[in-house]
């Protein structure tokens, strides 16, 4: 009978020549991307950490020190207190028999010497993934607690307790998250202790002498650490980040700031010292900027929050350039909560957006819901304008296009919400009988509705006109191609529709105008005059670019282009007169300058189209003629080579006197039909006789 030899103890293993070099953050980043943590599936990531821990603990090199079964109770990693108690107080695994071999034993990896720790990287991966599993459980508890308590079964209910304990209060959710983060910080601190351990191996006669501190005051008897300097820096950065997370959940802002500051400095130092590995430098720089810096800013904000007004708090949070859009980002959630609280307070007190000015009327916004919607619109618009200014200053607007588009769509949705609220209140007034009070209320809501639609249309029109101007500006030097002209014409078509919608907006006048119902004519005020002038301007620009499309070299529709240019010139002159008549029109001077420039370009384009049309007629008159027929035509040579003469010659009409036909009629006889038939028969008869005989086929 053969017995399987037990794996060698780590205390008896030889020390490697060089310390271990581990890339902890790169390993964790790959695990987060592949196993769900990057997309918020912390339950899947926790299950992966459990499987990885099982593989690490059963590794051949570290099985004796990492497995918790009692069969390895003689290893160096067993707790001394358990041995002193005789095995009865460690975990309930005492007694003889086969069951005692697999009973629980408590381990303490700090008992291992630096030489033993350097024999296998599993001694460092095991506490790292233990900390990651606890951190994933904490994040899962927070995510499911914030989404309603883990209802729906599956992994969420298992994390939060399942059964009848699904409904958890925020306090219980926070307590569970802190409990798991405490264990994660404990394992991270253990990892830091192992990476910086300088403990010498115990003497052969007993392990008790090696359990104490083997380093003297001068450090002469200390062993070198089991890991290299870069690995120790990564371990310390990770441990500081995890301890900062625990302090953040406990609302210990000072301790959290210190830990996050340490982690931030270490990540920046690691990014600066990568030995030419640019990808690794980008990774540490991104982690310092996107993962640690927002948490540090949030803790700093909490430290100086006292004595700050809500507006100052919001501006302080917005001043951080590292605010991310992650759902669990505390800085982002705090910013949203502060904004919502500020909007509610302002809407309740009526200190802001209680009045709006639209079409020379000052409208009082009475309902709290409408005031909140308008305040939200105002806040989103200010954010979008700041983001737009920042993107323009950074690389000509190409820096934050995706975030700017998202904020723009959010702003349009906010306008839609305000419009729907105004429509709902108008529907409630539709069933009421007309009267002074009802008409005044309806007049207010109609003007609020017109105000919201007008602001939304102005935003969309400004964006579309900016796109059209950008296309023209980018291709001005090399000329607009037919495709670019088509894009600009489509944009001005959309702009014309929006401008007509602005001219048809409700509002203006007085409450007495609503007494006639929907049959009341539109109010002719300054707003309507400006809207009509803008419609004329956009019509002129649309006609101009349509004319340039028809005059393109690949289209050659010069008569249509000339007609469109004449129409565009008349509309542009009329629009300039209308805009000049509007004294207080916003952006009127810029519109007049642009129209003058368009008129100059239009006159030049008109001359070019006239010249092209004349040349086109000359080409059409001589197209297809051979060289002998156009010897005296001084025209542009055709793009393809033409023939010299027609073979056979073409039949040409001749001018003849009537007497010529009278003389020719004397020589014209009847058609000799019989003679022609006889000639055909003789021809066929001779052909048939020639083909008779055996070799007749060859005689053909």
XYZ file of C-alpha atoms in Angstrom:
700
model
C 0.000 0.000 0.000
C 1.402 3.319 -1.052
C 0.670 6.570 0.672
C 0.558 9.929 -1.047
C 3.299 12.248 0.133
C 2.095 15.455 1.703
C 3.132 18.672 -0.039
C 6.220 20.310 1.388
C 5.795 23.044 3.940
C 6.447 26.606 2.889
C 8.809 26.990 5.846
C 11.098 24.263 4.422
C 11.020 25.515 0.829
C 14.066 27.315 -0.575
C 13.851 31.029 -1.102
C 13.842 32.192 -4.749
C 16.674 34.262 -6.041
C 14.576 37.375 -6.815
C 11.533 38.854 -5.059
C 8.100 38.381 -6.586
C 6.830 40.936 -9.089
C 3.018 41.048 -9.210
C 0.806 43.386 -11.236
C -2.195 43.581 -8.928
C -4.141 46.417 -10.538
C -3.766 45.047 -14.063
C -5.012 41.657 -12.829
C -8.003 43.228 -11.082
C -8.871 45.398 -14.099
C -8.958 42.313 -16.327
C -11.093 40.425 -13.793
C -13.537 43.351 -13.501
C -13.957 43.560 -17.276
C -14.405 39.837 -17.806
C -16.587 38.900 -14.846
C -19.229 41.610 -14.470
C -17.842 44.170 -12.030
C -17.293 46.765 -14.779
C -20.986 46.652 -15.732
C -22.351 46.531 -12.182
C -22.951 42.762 -11.844
C -21.256 42.362 -8.468
C -22.959 39.045 -7.686
C -21.297 37.445 -10.712
C -17.943 38.943 -9.754
C -18.286 37.670 -6.174
C -18.983 34.156 -7.477
C -15.869 34.374 -9.661
C -13.776 35.440 -6.655
C -15.021 32.380 -4.729
C -13.999 30.040 -7.542
C -10.638 31.748 -7.886
C -9.984 31.441 -4.152
C -10.684 27.713 -4.301
C -8.138 27.270 -7.083
C -5.549 29.381 -5.260
C -5.923 27.488 -1.984
C -5.628 24.094 -3.649
C -2.437 25.009 -5.498
C 0.350 22.507 -5.040
C 2.861 25.078 -3.772
C 0.655 26.692 -1.093
C -1.934 24.058 -0.242
C -0.403 23.227 3.155
C -0.498 26.855 4.345
C -3.787 28.061 2.805
C -6.216 25.163 3.333
C -8.107 25.316 6.619
C -8.507 21.576 7.207
C -6.945 20.116 10.390
C -4.794 17.631 8.505
C -2.328 20.535 8.017
C -2.398 21.713 11.619
C 1.365 21.289 11.866
C 2.038 23.929 9.183
C 3.562 27.279 9.970
C 0.367 29.187 9.165
C -1.668 27.653 12.011
C -2.559 30.087 14.774
C -0.433 29.650 17.897
C -3.430 30.179 20.194
C -5.123 27.112 18.712
C -2.084 24.933 19.319
C -1.826 26.163 22.891
C -5.465 25.216 23.465
C -4.793 21.734 22.181
C -7.050 22.081 19.149
C -10.246 22.460 21.148
C -10.978 26.139 20.705
C -10.212 26.819 17.059
C -13.317 25.773 15.252
C -15.043 22.797 16.805
C -12.936 20.178 15.029
C -11.401 18.348 18.006
C -11.462 14.636 18.704
C -10.004 11.639 16.940
C -11.152 9.688 13.945
C -11.314 10.515 10.260
C -13.568 13.550 10.746
C -10.835 15.430 12.589
C -8.662 15.444 9.454
C -11.090 17.773 7.636
C -12.165 19.892 10.594
C -11.647 23.668 10.589
C -8.364 25.219 11.615
C -7.649 28.912 11.925
C -4.709 30.201 9.925
C -2.572 33.311 10.190
C -0.373 34.028 7.175
C 1.652 36.543 9.138
C 3.337 33.586 10.872
C 5.111 32.801 7.606
C 8.565 34.199 7.057
C 9.554 36.411 4.134
C 11.467 33.481 2.575
C 8.356 31.297 2.737
C 6.083 34.006 1.298
C 8.416 34.479 -1.660
C 8.003 30.852 -2.730
C 4.532 31.280 -4.265
C 2.389 34.214 -5.449
C -0.716 32.441 -4.117
C 0.063 33.817 -0.647
C -0.695 37.299 -2.045
C -3.481 36.477 -4.481
C -5.473 34.732 -1.734
C -5.944 37.797 0.536
C -6.392 40.018 -2.541
C -9.326 38.018 -3.896
C -10.727 37.606 -0.383
C -10.840 41.413 -0.140
C -12.343 41.632 -3.628
C -15.078 39.149 -2.735
C -16.042 41.124 0.361
C -15.958 44.394 -1.598
C -18.184 42.904 -4.321
C -20.669 41.719 -1.680
C -20.751 45.217 -0.183
C -21.353 46.857 -3.555
C -24.076 44.334 -4.368
C -25.835 45.057 -1.075
C -25.713 48.808 -1.757
C -26.924 48.427 -5.347
C -29.823 46.114 -4.517
C -30.736 48.024 -1.390
C -30.941 51.224 -3.399
C -33.094 49.546 -6.074
C -35.769 48.291 -3.722
C -34.361 45.697 -1.370
C -33.373 42.853 -3.673
C -36.834 41.881 -4.748
C -37.285 39.460 -7.595
C -35.313 36.535 -6.255
C -32.138 35.205 -7.772
C -28.768 36.462 -6.676
C -30.128 39.691 -5.229
C -32.317 38.032 -2.602
C -29.450 35.769 -1.593
C -27.228 38.731 -0.937
C -29.806 40.586 1.104
C -30.933 37.589 3.083
C -33.864 36.219 1.021
C -37.098 34.870 2.380
C -39.050 37.232 4.590
C -36.092 39.594 5.069
C -36.246 41.225 1.644
C -37.614 44.539 2.862
C -34.595 46.180 4.456
C -34.399 49.705 5.762
C -31.594 51.981 4.538
C -29.945 51.654 7.939
C -29.780 47.859 7.677
C -28.475 48.050 4.138
C -25.748 50.446 5.257
C -24.866 48.212 8.227
C -24.462 45.173 5.980
C -22.375 47.109 3.492
C -20.097 48.379 6.264
C -19.742 44.859 7.686
C -18.479 43.491 4.373
C -16.261 46.499 3.745
C -14.713 46.003 7.188
C -13.716 42.464 6.184
C -12.415 43.726 2.831
C -10.248 46.332 4.567
C -8.988 43.627 6.954
C -7.860 41.408 4.049
C -6.304 44.391 2.254
C -4.314 45.282 5.372
C -3.205 41.631 5.636
C -2.030 41.788 2.010
C -0.038 44.923 2.796
C 1.558 43.265 5.826
C 2.536 40.202 3.793
C 4.030 42.270 0.959
C 6.183 44.292 3.373
C 7.072 41.423 5.717
C 10.723 41.145 6.760
C 10.289 38.237 9.165
C 13.039 35.641 9.283
C 12.301 31.941 9.213
C 11.937 30.093 12.517
C 14.747 27.829 13.751
C 14.435 24.101 13.165
C 14.002 23.163 16.838
C 10.619 24.869 17.213
C 8.302 27.421 15.757
C 7.670 29.288 18.991
C 10.867 31.277 18.669
C 9.839 32.464 15.257
C 6.453 33.748 16.246
C 7.822 36.925 17.776
C 9.341 39.910 16.073
C 12.581 38.870 14.396
C 13.717 42.386 13.497
C 15.998 44.223 15.906
C 16.510 47.941 16.178
C 19.261 48.016 13.553
C 17.449 45.685 11.163
C 20.491 43.386 10.793
C 18.555 40.131 11.269
C 15.600 41.129 9.057
C 15.001 39.353 5.737
C 14.344 41.261 2.547
C 10.648 41.663 1.627
C 9.163 38.909 -0.547
C 8.030 41.357 -3.231
C 9.733 44.042 -5.245
C 9.302 47.778 -4.668
C 6.699 48.291 -7.401
C 4.519 45.484 -6.087
C 4.674 46.935 -2.582
C 3.570 50.323 -3.948
C 0.600 48.735 -5.735
C -0.362 46.786 -2.612
C -0.207 49.894 -0.452
C -2.297 51.872 -2.957
C -4.924 49.125 -3.007
C -5.023 48.827 0.776
C -5.310 52.608 1.192
C -8.158 52.720 -1.331
C -10.038 49.940 0.469
C -9.572 51.544 3.894
C -10.750 54.822 2.397
C -13.930 53.100 1.184
C -14.601 51.840 4.700
C -14.014 55.282 6.226
C -16.285 56.808 3.579
C -19.155 54.473 4.479
C -18.619 55.236 8.161
C -18.702 58.998 7.407
C -15.175 59.403 8.776
C -14.219 62.104 6.308
C -10.791 62.932 7.727
C -9.555 59.352 7.662
C -11.055 58.828 4.216
C -9.252 61.907 2.878
C -5.917 60.646 4.200
C -6.351 57.178 2.713
C -7.572 58.439 -0.652
C -4.772 60.975 -0.795
C -2.237 58.203 -0.200
C -3.790 56.020 -2.897
C -3.927 58.953 -5.329
C -0.267 59.858 -4.793
C 0.828 56.248 -5.199
C -1.159 55.785 -8.436
C 0.295 58.977 -9.864
C 3.790 57.817 -8.902
C 3.164 54.418 -10.515
C 1.916 56.137 -13.683
C 5.112 58.193 -13.846
C 7.413 55.159 -13.362
C 6.361 52.497 -15.871
C 9.659 51.811 -17.686
C 8.249 52.669 -21.111
C 4.937 50.809 -20.768
C 2.544 53.501 -22.017
C -0.550 51.327 -21.613
C 0.220 50.767 -17.938
C 0.857 54.489 -17.472
C -2.543 55.296 -18.967
C -4.174 52.724 -16.707
C -2.790 54.190 -13.468
C -3.444 57.754 -14.625
C -7.051 56.870 -15.445
C -7.510 55.125 -12.103
C -6.149 58.139 -10.233
C -8.343 60.559 -12.188
C -11.596 58.600 -12.569
C -11.729 56.284 -9.547
C -9.879 57.902 -6.643
C -10.001 61.651 -7.318
C -13.857 61.872 -7.258
C -13.964 60.104 -3.888
C -11.279 62.407 -2.510
C -13.178 65.477 -3.736
C -16.361 64.220 -2.128
C -14.658 63.716 1.239
C -13.105 67.175 1.010
C -16.526 68.596 0.256
C -18.027 66.876 3.306
C -15.254 68.259 5.482
C -15.996 71.863 4.502
C -19.746 71.526 3.967
C -20.645 73.349 7.161
C -21.322 76.999 6.618
C -21.921 76.651 2.845
C -25.166 77.607 1.148
C -26.870 75.121 -1.240
C -25.724 77.138 -4.261
C -22.127 77.106 -3.033
C -22.342 73.358 -2.432
C -23.540 72.731 -5.993
C -20.868 74.967 -7.490
C -18.209 73.232 -5.372
C -19.321 69.824 -6.622
C -19.531 71.003 -10.228
C -16.034 72.476 -10.025
C -14.602 68.955 -9.902
C -13.605 67.839 -13.379
C -13.558 64.188 -12.292
C -17.258 63.696 -11.611
C -18.204 60.448 -13.331
C -21.573 59.172 -14.523
C -21.375 55.907 -12.602
C -24.557 55.023 -10.701
C -22.684 54.405 -7.446
C -20.499 57.507 -7.600
C -21.088 59.374 -4.310
C -20.097 62.716 -5.796
C -22.628 62.407 -8.619
C -25.429 61.187 -6.331
C -24.749 63.976 -3.851
C -24.836 66.535 -6.660
C -28.174 65.244 -7.967
C -29.726 65.168 -4.507
C -28.583 68.715 -3.774
C -29.966 69.951 -7.092
C -33.318 68.278 -6.478
C -33.525 69.698 -2.972
C -32.642 73.191 -4.215
C -35.273 73.015 -6.960
C -37.955 71.959 -4.492
C -37.075 74.769 -2.098
C -37.070 77.370 -4.854
C -40.347 76.099 -6.290
C -41.993 76.120 -2.861
C -40.823 79.585 -1.865
C -41.373 81.026 -5.337
C -38.078 82.902 -5.212
C -37.111 82.017 -8.792
C -38.978 81.415 -12.076
C -42.216 82.666 -10.508
C -42.587 85.018 -13.492
C -41.707 84.748 -17.167
C -41.801 87.324 -19.962
C -43.218 86.207 -23.307
C -44.502 88.362 -26.167
C -44.430 91.565 -24.128
C -46.486 89.966 -21.323
C -45.312 89.205 -17.799
C -46.822 85.852 -16.842
C -47.044 84.630 -13.256
C -46.351 80.891 -12.841
C -48.690 79.912 -10.030
C -48.446 76.112 -9.856
C -45.559 74.528 -7.999
C -45.093 71.735 -10.572
C -44.638 74.186 -13.432
C -42.150 76.223 -11.409
C -40.135 73.088 -10.648
C -40.161 72.118 -14.337
C -38.984 75.587 -15.395
C -36.284 75.607 -12.712
C -35.069 72.230 -13.907
C -34.935 73.566 -17.464
C -32.966 76.603 -16.302
C -30.495 74.421 -14.412
C -29.995 72.018 -17.325
C -29.556 74.879 -19.745
C -26.835 76.457 -17.632
C -25.036 73.089 -17.438
C -25.302 72.623 -21.201
C -24.005 76.119 -21.929
C -21.025 75.616 -19.602
C -20.252 72.284 -21.241
C -20.566 73.908 -24.660
C -18.132 76.677 -23.720
C -15.672 74.134 -22.353
C -15.899 71.985 -25.488
C -15.354 75.017 -27.733
C -12.226 75.994 -25.797
C -10.915 72.412 -25.952
C -9.987 71.349 -29.481
C -12.688 73.368 -31.259
C -15.625 71.571 -29.780
C -14.451 68.014 -30.494
C -13.578 67.152 -26.921
C -16.869 66.413 -25.194
C -19.313 65.970 -28.097
C -20.973 62.879 -26.597
C -21.569 64.489 -23.194
C -22.777 67.697 -24.868
C -25.266 65.765 -27.009
C -26.542 63.892 -23.961
C -27.063 67.129 -22.037
C -28.766 68.718 -25.052
C -31.229 65.827 -25.334
C -31.855 65.986 -21.592
C -32.620 69.695 -21.921
C -35.094 69.063 -24.756
C -36.792 66.365 -22.677
C -37.105 68.835 -19.807
C -38.857 71.302 -22.147
C -41.188 68.504 -23.260
C -42.040 67.773 -19.625
C -42.898 71.425 -19.023
C -45.058 71.494 -22.174
C -46.934 68.355 -21.079
C -47.615 69.864 -17.652
C -49.021 73.032 -19.234
C -51.187 70.969 -21.594
C -52.572 68.929 -18.701
C -53.602 72.057 -16.838
C -55.167 73.487 -20.004
C -57.228 70.320 -20.437
C -58.554 70.754 -16.918
C -59.736 74.268 -17.835
C -61.377 73.142 -21.089
C -64.529 71.944 -19.333
C -65.002 75.206 -17.406
C -67.247 77.977 -18.621
C -65.549 81.098 -19.919
C -65.250 83.984 -17.510
C -62.750 86.595 -16.392
C -60.993 84.296 -13.913
C -61.005 81.278 -16.239
C -59.793 83.362 -19.183
C -56.989 84.856 -17.086
C -55.866 81.393 -15.977
C -56.090 80.058 -19.530
C -54.146 83.082 -20.782
C -51.350 82.351 -18.302
C -51.118 78.686 -19.280
C -51.244 79.444 -23.011
C -48.354 81.878 -22.666
C -46.368 79.414 -20.546
C -46.979 76.800 -23.240
C -45.864 79.191 -25.969
C -42.818 80.215 -23.932
C -41.636 76.602 -23.473
C -42.163 75.709 -27.134
C -40.423 78.874 -28.263
C -37.367 78.198 -26.098
C -37.158 74.624 -27.353
C -37.499 75.659 -31.004
C -34.842 78.333 -30.548
C -32.422 75.740 -29.199
C -33.065 73.334 -32.077
C -32.861 76.093 -34.684
C -29.626 77.449 -33.259
C -28.080 73.990 -33.300
C -29.178 73.223 -36.882
C -28.034 76.600 -38.196
C -24.700 76.088 -36.459
C -24.330 72.735 -38.236
C -25.107 74.344 -41.602
C -22.630 77.176 -41.017
C -20.002 74.661 -39.943
C -20.410 72.672 -43.188
C -20.098 75.840 -45.269
C -17.083 77.076 -43.298
C -15.194 73.784 -43.465
C -15.630 73.455 -47.248
C -15.384 77.112 -48.228
C -11.838 76.908 -49.543
C -12.240 73.853 -51.778
C -15.879 74.507 -52.653
C -19.114 72.826 -51.684
C -19.738 69.503 -53.379
C -23.290 68.493 -54.414
C -23.467 66.253 -51.345
C -22.585 69.134 -49.030
C -25.081 71.398 -50.775
C -27.756 68.769 -50.281
C -26.981 68.516 -46.564
C -27.130 72.293 -46.129
C -30.398 72.479 -48.072
C -31.934 69.768 -45.855
C -30.853 71.655 -42.737
C -32.416 74.888 -43.992
C -35.568 72.980 -44.866
C -35.815 71.832 -41.234
C -35.017 75.356 -40.066
C -37.810 76.760 -42.235
C -40.318 74.338 -40.704
C -39.250 75.307 -37.183
C -39.420 79.031 -38.050
C -42.986 78.627 -39.324
C -43.811 76.764 -36.113
C -42.439 79.729 -34.131
C -44.654 82.108 -36.111
C -47.681 79.947 -35.269
C -47.007 79.747 -31.510
C -49.856 80.622 -29.155
C -49.694 83.510 -26.743
C -49.594 87.263 -26.756
C -52.445 89.685 -26.676
C -54.644 89.897 -23.585
C -57.051 87.617 -21.683
C -59.976 89.248 -23.498
C -58.736 87.795 -26.794
C -59.456 84.288 -25.484
C -63.149 85.035 -25.091
C -63.665 84.362 -28.821
C -62.205 80.892 -28.504
C -60.085 79.343 -31.253
C -61.518 81.667 -33.942
C -59.550 84.632 -32.627
C -56.966 85.931 -35.142
C -53.285 85.788 -34.176
C -51.951 88.776 -32.327
C -49.787 90.981 -34.519
C -47.031 92.109 -32.201
C -43.272 92.528 -32.428
C -42.754 88.811 -31.814
C -44.819 87.866 -34.884
C -43.035 90.413 -37.068
C -39.636 89.055 -36.044
C -40.784 85.471 -36.662
C -42.036 86.338 -40.169
C -38.799 88.168 -40.951
C -36.840 85.084 -39.894
C -39.051 82.927 -42.138
C -38.210 85.160 -45.115
C -34.492 84.967 -44.312
C -34.525 81.173 -44.143
C -36.538 80.939 -47.358
C -33.939 83.050 -49.116
C -31.076 80.890 -47.871
C -32.895 77.695 -48.787
C -33.570 78.973 -52.335
C -29.933 80.017 -52.672
C -28.536 76.584 -51.806
C -31.165 74.834 -53.931
C -30.074 77.012 -56.877
C -26.460 76.007 -56.300
C -27.535 72.357 -56.306
C -29.261 72.820 -59.708
C -26.232 74.681 -61.093
C -23.784 71.921 -60.132
C -21.664 70.557 -63.047
C -23.263 67.129 -62.685
C -26.830 68.471 -62.864
C -26.752 71.216 -65.573
C -30.204 72.596 -64.818
C -29.272 76.208 -65.481
C -32.744 77.641 -66.229
C -34.095 76.289 -62.929
C -31.007 77.581 -61.125
C -31.498 81.079 -62.591
C -35.151 81.108 -61.517
C -34.220 80.023 -57.984
C -31.487 82.648 -57.781
C -33.925 85.378 -58.803
C -36.359 84.141 -56.138
C -33.627 83.996 -53.507
C -32.486 87.549 -54.324
C -35.997 88.929 -53.967
C -36.584 87.071 -50.687
C -33.237 88.200 -49.271
C -33.968 91.854 -50.037
C -37.419 91.569 -48.501
C -36.035 89.814 -45.425
C -33.388 92.518 -44.980
C -36.100 95.165 -45.041
C -38.230 93.279 -42.497
C -35.305 92.658 -40.156
C -34.261 96.282 -40.382
C -37.795 97.320 -39.414
C -37.610 95.213 -36.219
C -35.712 97.409 -33.783
C -35.222 95.053 -30.834
C -34.736 91.784 -32.739
C -32.218 89.532 -31.066
C -29.260 88.948 -33.383
C -30.690 91.281 -36.025
C -27.382 92.922 -36.901
C -25.676 89.555 -37.436
C -28.555 88.442 -39.655
C -28.298 91.596 -41.772
C -24.548 91.116 -42.197
C -25.010 87.494 -43.233
C -27.747 88.471 -45.712
C -25.502 91.097 -47.284
C -22.779 88.491 -47.719
C -25.273 86.046 -49.229
C -26.499 88.720 -51.668
C -22.945 89.335 -52.869
C -22.331 85.620 -53.343
C -25.715 85.294 -55.016
C -24.943 87.938 -57.659
C -21.628 86.271 -58.434
C -23.314 82.892 -58.649
C -25.889 84.366 -61.000
C -23.203 85.566 -63.412
C -21.511 82.186 -63.311
C -24.771 80.343 -64.008
C -25.544 82.651 -66.947
C -22.129 81.978 -68.462
C -22.498 78.249 -67.931
C -25.941 78.277 -69.548
C -24.593 80.060 -72.677
C -21.718 77.617 -72.937
C -24.138 74.780 -72.403
C -26.275 75.922 -75.361
C -23.180 76.076 -77.573
C -22.233 72.575 -76.582
C -25.758 71.327 -77.239
C -25.883 72.937 -80.762
C -22.656 71.311 -81.908
C -22.983 68.055 -80.045
C -22.636 64.985 -82.302
C -21.446 66.821 -85.448
C -18.352 65.530 -87.235
C -15.344 67.720 -87.782
C -16.064 68.520 -91.448
C -19.477 69.944 -90.521
C -18.189 72.293 -87.813
C -15.010 73.676 -89.337
C -16.178 77.250 -88.813
C -17.692 76.750 -85.278
C -15.345 78.208 -82.654
C -16.684 76.321 -79.604
C -15.293 74.367 -76.695
C -14.049 70.927 -77.789
C -16.333 68.096 -76.706
C -15.131 65.846 -73.857
C -15.096 62.781 -76.179
C -13.401 62.432 -79.530
C -15.711 63.137 -82.484
C -15.644 61.671 -85.999
C -14.153 63.495 -88.987
C -16.975 62.793 -91.466
C -20.171 60.749 -91.785
C -19.847 57.479 -93.714
C -22.047 57.129 -95.708
C -22.891 60.821 -96.088
C -26.086 62.026 -94.539
C -29.077 62.939 -96.657
C -29.435 66.668 -96.698
C -32.569 68.583 -97.733
C -32.270 70.834 -100.801
C -34.315 73.884 -101.770
C -35.922 73.309 -105.230
C -38.371 75.250 -107.432
C -41.810 73.722 -108.241
C -40.953 73.535 -111.946
C -38.241 71.019 -111.153
C -40.792 68.573 -109.823
C -42.994 69.126 -112.944
C -40.107 68.174 -115.230
C -39.142 65.189 -113.122
C -42.684 63.877 -113.228
C -42.365 63.309 -116.987
C -39.650 60.692 -116.345
C -41.472 58.853 -113.608
C -43.350 55.724 -114.759
C -45.507 53.181 -112.997
C -43.920 50.660 -110.694
C -42.809 47.571 -112.784
C -44.233 44.957 -110.469
C -44.504 42.093 -112.979
C -40.949 42.488 -114.206
C -39.587 42.486 -110.684
C -41.501 39.297 -109.761
C -40.204 37.538 -112.892
C -36.642 38.487 -112.027
C -37.018 37.118 -108.533
C -38.378 33.781 -109.766
C -35.489 33.325 -112.188
C -33.042 34.032 -109.423
C -34.615 31.456 -107.121
C -34.763 28.820 -109.913
C -31.102 29.156 -110.669
C -30.186 28.900 -107.012
C -32.124 25.638 -106.556
C -30.569 23.908 -109.601
C -27.087 24.777 -108.490
C -27.493 23.001 -105.159
C -28.561 19.570 -106.597
C -26.294 16.521 -106.572
C -24.036 14.850 -104.026
C -21.566 17.734 -103.978
C -24.188 20.382 -104.338
C -23.727 21.585 -100.795
C -20.090 22.428 -101.536
C -21.116 24.410 -104.619
C -23.066 26.904 -102.585
